[in-house]
PDB file of C-alpha atoms in Angstrom:
ATOM      1  CA  UNK F  88      -8.789 -23.322 -12.277  1.00  0.00           C
ATOM      2  CA  UNK F  89     -10.483 -23.907  -8.742  1.00  0.00           C
ATOM      3  CA  UNK F  90     -13.719 -25.833  -8.541  1.00  0.00           C
ATOM      4  CA  UNK F  91     -16.638 -23.365  -7.891  1.00  0.00           C
ATOM      5  CA  UNK F  92     -19.384 -24.363  -5.374  1.00  0.00           C
ATOM      6  CA  UNK F  93     -22.578 -22.443  -6.204  1.00  0.00           C
ATOM      7  CA  UNK F  94     -25.139 -21.284  -3.360  1.00  0.00           C
ATOM      8  CA  UNK F  95     -28.528 -19.619  -3.633  1.00  0.00           C
ATOM      9  CA  UNK F  96     -29.783 -17.886  -0.561  1.00  0.00           C
ATOM     10  CA  UNK F  97     -31.707 -15.065   0.692  1.00  0.00           C
ATOM     11  CA  UNK F  98     -30.291 -13.056   3.593  1.00  0.00           C
ATOM     12  CA  UNK F  99     -28.920  -9.639   4.890  1.00  0.00           C
ATOM     13  CA  UNK F 100     -26.246  -8.801   2.574  1.00  0.00           C
ATOM     14  CA  UNK F 101     -23.593  -5.679   3.594  1.00  0.00           C
ATOM     15  CA  UNK F 102     -22.225  -4.125   0.425  1.00  0.00           C
ATOM     16  CA  UNK F 103     -19.089  -1.938   0.739  1.00  0.00           C
ATOM     17  CA  UNK F 104     -16.220  -0.593  -1.454  1.00  0.00           C
ATOM     18  CA  UNK F 105     -12.702  -2.158  -0.844  1.00  0.00           C
ATOM     19  CA  UNK F 106      -9.719  -1.180  -2.753  1.00  0.00           C
ATOM     20  CA  UNK F 107     -11.379  -0.978  -6.118  1.00  0.00           C
ATOM     21  CA  UNK F 108     -13.878  -3.844  -5.617  1.00  0.00           C
ATOM     22  CA  UNK F 109     -17.588  -3.762  -4.226  1.00  0.00           C
ATOM     23  CA  UNK F 110     -17.722  -6.513  -1.666  1.00  0.00           C
ATOM     24  CA  UNK F 111     -20.727  -8.402  -0.201  1.00  0.00           C
ATOM     25  CA  UNK F 112     -20.798  -9.803   3.142  1.00  0.00           C
ATOM     26  CA  UNK F 113     -23.257 -12.171   4.890  1.00  0.00           C
ATOM     27  CA  UNK F 114     -23.453 -15.061   6.969  1.00  0.00           C
ATOM     28  CA  UNK F 115     -24.709 -18.845   6.994  1.00  0.00           C
ATOM     29  CA  UNK F 116     -25.014 -21.081  10.043  1.00  0.00           C
ATOM     30  CA  UNK F 117     -23.306 -24.738   9.871  1.00  0.00           C
ATOM     31  CA  UNK F 118     -26.465 -25.886  11.917  1.00  0.00           C
ATOM     32  CA  UNK F 119     -29.926 -25.182  13.005  1.00  0.00           C
ATOM     33  CA  UNK F 120     -28.921 -23.082  15.806  1.00  0.00           C
ATOM     34  CA  UNK F 121     -28.418 -20.347  13.244  1.00  0.00           C
ATOM     35  CA  UNK F 122     -25.397 -18.748  14.826  1.00  0.00           C
ATOM     36  CA  UNK F 123     -24.229 -17.150  11.415  1.00  0.00           C
ATOM     37  CA  UNK F 124     -20.631 -18.890  11.913  1.00  0.00           C
ATOM     38  CA  UNK F 125     -19.533 -18.962   8.380  1.00  0.00           C
ATOM     39  CA  UNK F 126     -18.757 -15.900   6.862  1.00  0.00           C
ATOM     40  CA  UNK F 127     -19.703 -15.393   3.341  1.00  0.00           C
ATOM     41  CA  UNK F 128     -17.354 -12.689   1.460  1.00  0.00           C
ATOM     42  CA  UNK F 129     -17.773 -12.036  -2.346  1.00  0.00           C
ATOM     43  CA  UNK F 130     -16.748  -9.760  -5.024  1.00  0.00           C
ATOM     44  CA  UNK F 131     -20.079  -8.085  -6.542  1.00  0.00           C
ATOM     45  CA  UNK F 132     -18.314  -5.697  -8.796  1.00  0.00           C
ATOM     46  CA  UNK F 133     -16.433  -5.577 -11.182  1.00  0.00           C
ATOM     47  CA  UNK F 134     -17.572  -9.020 -13.018  1.00  0.00           C
ATOM     48  CA  UNK F 135     -14.039  -9.630 -13.749  1.00  0.00           C
ATOM     49  CA  UNK F 136     -12.931  -9.726 -10.189  1.00  0.00           C
ATOM     50  CA  UNK F 137     -12.790 -12.981  -8.166  1.00  0.00           C
ATOM     51  CA  UNK F 138     -12.617 -14.006  -4.265  1.00  0.00           C
ATOM     52  CA  UNK F 139      -8.783 -14.555  -4.816  1.00  0.00           C
ATOM     53  CA  UNK F 140      -8.598 -10.616  -5.278  1.00  0.00           C
ATOM     54  CA  UNK F 141      -9.509 -10.184  -1.844  1.00  0.00           C
ATOM     55  CA  UNK F 142      -6.628 -12.741  -0.765  1.00  0.00           C
ATOM     56  CA  UNK F 143      -4.170 -11.083  -2.932  1.00  0.00           C
ATOM     57  CA  UNK F 144      -5.342  -7.473  -1.305  1.00  0.00           C
ATOM     58  CA  UNK F 145      -5.018  -8.996   2.242  1.00  0.00           C
ATOM     59  CA  UNK F 146      -1.547 -10.196   1.634  1.00  0.00           C
ATOM     60  CA  UNK F 147      -0.536  -6.294   0.568  1.00  0.00           C
ATOM     61  CA  UNK F 148      -1.785  -5.207   4.032  1.00  0.00           C
ATOM     62  CA  UNK F 149       1.337  -7.094   5.971  1.00  0.00           C
ATOM     63  CA  UNK F 150       5.091  -6.576   6.014  1.00  0.00           C
ATOM     64  CA  UNK F 151       5.727 -10.411   5.074  1.00  0.00           C
ATOM     65  CA  UNK F 152       3.692 -12.562   3.505  1.00  0.00           C
ATOM     66  CA  UNK F 153       0.765 -13.503   6.010  1.00  0.00           C
ATOM     67  CA  UNK F 154      -0.412 -16.815   6.879  1.00  0.00           C
ATOM     68  CA  UNK F 155      -3.863 -17.965   5.335  1.00  0.00           C
ATOM     69  CA  UNK F 156      -5.154 -17.440   8.639  1.00  0.00           C
ATOM     70  CA  UNK F 157      -3.891 -13.945   9.149  1.00  0.00           C
ATOM     71  CA  UNK F 158      -5.249 -13.179   5.912  1.00  0.00           C
ATOM     72  CA  UNK F 159      -8.636 -14.509   6.522  1.00  0.00           C
ATOM     73  CA  UNK F 160      -8.945 -12.498   9.809  1.00  0.00           C
ATOM     74  CA  UNK F 161      -7.857  -9.544   7.671  1.00  0.00           C
ATOM     75  CA  UNK F 162     -10.679  -9.841   5.359  1.00  0.00           C
ATOM     76  CA  UNK F 163     -13.378 -10.678   8.056  1.00  0.00           C
ATOM     77  CA  UNK F 164     -12.183  -7.573   9.893  1.00  0.00           C
ATOM     78  CA  UNK F 165     -13.245  -5.384   6.661  1.00  0.00           C
ATOM     79  CA  UNK F 166     -16.515  -7.168   6.716  1.00  0.00           C
ATOM     80  CA  UNK F 167     -17.234  -6.566  10.184  1.00  0.00           C
ATOM     81  CA  UNK F 168     -16.162  -3.010  10.159  1.00  0.00           C
ATOM     82  CA  UNK F 169     -18.331  -2.237   7.222  1.00  0.00           C
ATOM     83  CA  UNK F 170     -21.381  -3.655   8.932  1.00  0.00           C
ATOM     84  CA  UNK F 171     -20.890  -1.728  12.027  1.00  0.00           C
ATOM     85  CA  UNK F 172     -19.603   1.769  10.545  1.00  0.00           C
ATOM     86  CA  UNK F 173     -22.523   2.662   8.205  1.00  0.00           C
ATOM     87  CA  UNK F 174     -20.520   4.812   6.364  1.00  0.00           C
ATOM     88  CA  UNK F 175     -22.355   6.661   3.255  1.00  0.00           C
ATOM     89  CA  UNK F 176     -20.858   4.327   0.411  1.00  0.00           C
ATOM     90  CA  UNK F 177     -22.163   1.272   2.552  1.00  0.00           C
ATOM     91  CA  UNK F 178     -25.373  -0.471   2.066  1.00  0.00           C
ATOM     92  CA  UNK F 179     -27.280  -2.989   3.995  1.00  0.00           C
ATOM     93  CA  UNK F 180     -29.675  -5.104   1.957  1.00  0.00           C
ATOM     94  CA  UNK F 181     -32.032  -7.029   4.263  1.00  0.00           C
ATOM     95  CA  UNK F 182     -33.450 -10.068   2.889  1.00  0.00           C
ATOM     96  CA  UNK F 183     -31.380  -9.900  -0.424  1.00  0.00           C
ATOM     97  CA  UNK F 184     -31.600 -12.807  -2.842  1.00  0.00           C
ATOM     98  CA  UNK F 185     -28.014 -13.780  -3.996  1.00  0.00           C
ATOM     99  CA  UNK F 186     -26.202 -16.518  -5.689  1.00  0.00           C
ATOM    100  CA  UNK F 187     -22.811 -17.122  -4.481  1.00  0.00           C
ATOM    101  CA  UNK F 188     -19.697 -19.374  -6.103  1.00  0.00           C
ATOM    102  CA  UNK F 189     -17.113 -19.938  -3.760  1.00  0.00           C
ATOM    103  CA  UNK F 190     -13.463 -20.886  -4.883  1.00  0.00           C
ATOM    104  CA  UNK F 191     -11.872 -21.021  -1.199  1.00  0.00           C
ATOM    105  CA  UNK F 192     -12.996 -21.918   2.281  1.00  0.00           C
ATOM    106  CA  UNK F 193     -10.871 -21.370   5.148  1.00  0.00           C
ATOM    107  CA  UNK F 194     -11.585 -23.031   8.635  1.00  0.00           C
ATOM    108  CA  UNK F 195     -10.291 -20.723  11.197  1.00  0.00           C
ATOM    109  CA  UNK F 196      -7.842 -22.040  13.906  1.00  0.00           C
ATOM    110  CA  UNK F 197     -10.065 -20.084  16.596  1.00  0.00           C
ATOM    111  CA  UNK F 198     -13.151 -17.867  16.606  1.00  0.00           C
ATOM    112  CA  UNK F 199     -12.831 -14.672  14.965  1.00  0.00           C
ATOM    113  CA  UNK F 200     -15.828 -11.965  14.908  1.00  0.00           C
ATOM    114  CA  UNK F 201     -18.066 -15.016  15.775  1.00  0.00           C
ATOM    115  CA  UNK F 202     -17.182 -16.773  12.791  1.00  0.00           C
ATOM    116  CA  UNK F 203     -15.023 -20.234  12.624  1.00  0.00           C
ATOM    117  CA  UNK F 204     -14.861 -20.204   8.955  1.00  0.00           C
ATOM    118  CA  UNK F 205     -14.636 -17.891   5.879  1.00  0.00           C
ATOM    119  CA  UNK F 206     -15.802 -18.595   2.218  1.00  0.00           C
ATOM    120  CA  UNK F 207     -14.542 -16.358  -0.562  1.00  0.00           C
ATOM    121  CA  UNK F 208     -15.720 -16.146  -4.201  1.00  0.00           C
ATOM    122  CA  UNK F 209     -18.263 -14.117  -6.135  1.00  0.00           C
ATOM    123  CA  UNK F 210     -21.726 -12.913  -5.304  1.00  0.00           C
ATOM    124  CA  UNK F 211     -24.445 -11.950  -7.498  1.00  0.00           C
ATOM    125  CA  UNK F 212     -27.512 -10.029  -6.538  1.00  0.00           C
ATOM    126  CA  UNK F 213     -30.635 -10.783  -7.689  1.00  0.00           C
TER     127      UNK F 213
END
C-alpha cells in the first residue's frame, strides 16, 4: 500500500464528473511566487475510489499502454478542460477548504498546462 501524504488547504477547486468519478482539481505553488505550478487532482466521490483510478482510466484512453508522462498529461487535460468549459455538471468552489491524501506525484518532463508536476489521490471537502 502506498504511503499517503496529507495536505490541508483552502483554494479554488473545480469539481467535475469523469468516468463515474467526481474529481476535484486545484493548484498549489512550489514557492512564494504563487504560480500554481503543481496540479492537485483528487477523487472526491465515491469514497471507495483513489487517485490510482485516474491513472487506470488514463491508460484506457491510449491504443498502447501510455508512459507515465502521457497519462499525466491526459489527466491534466481533463482538469483544464473542466475548468475552462463551465458545463452545467461542473462546479467551481472558490475558497474551498479541503484535505488531500496523495498517493502519487509525477514531475513532468516539460511544462504542460502551466504545471510542472501533478499530484493525485483523494480530496475531501469541508
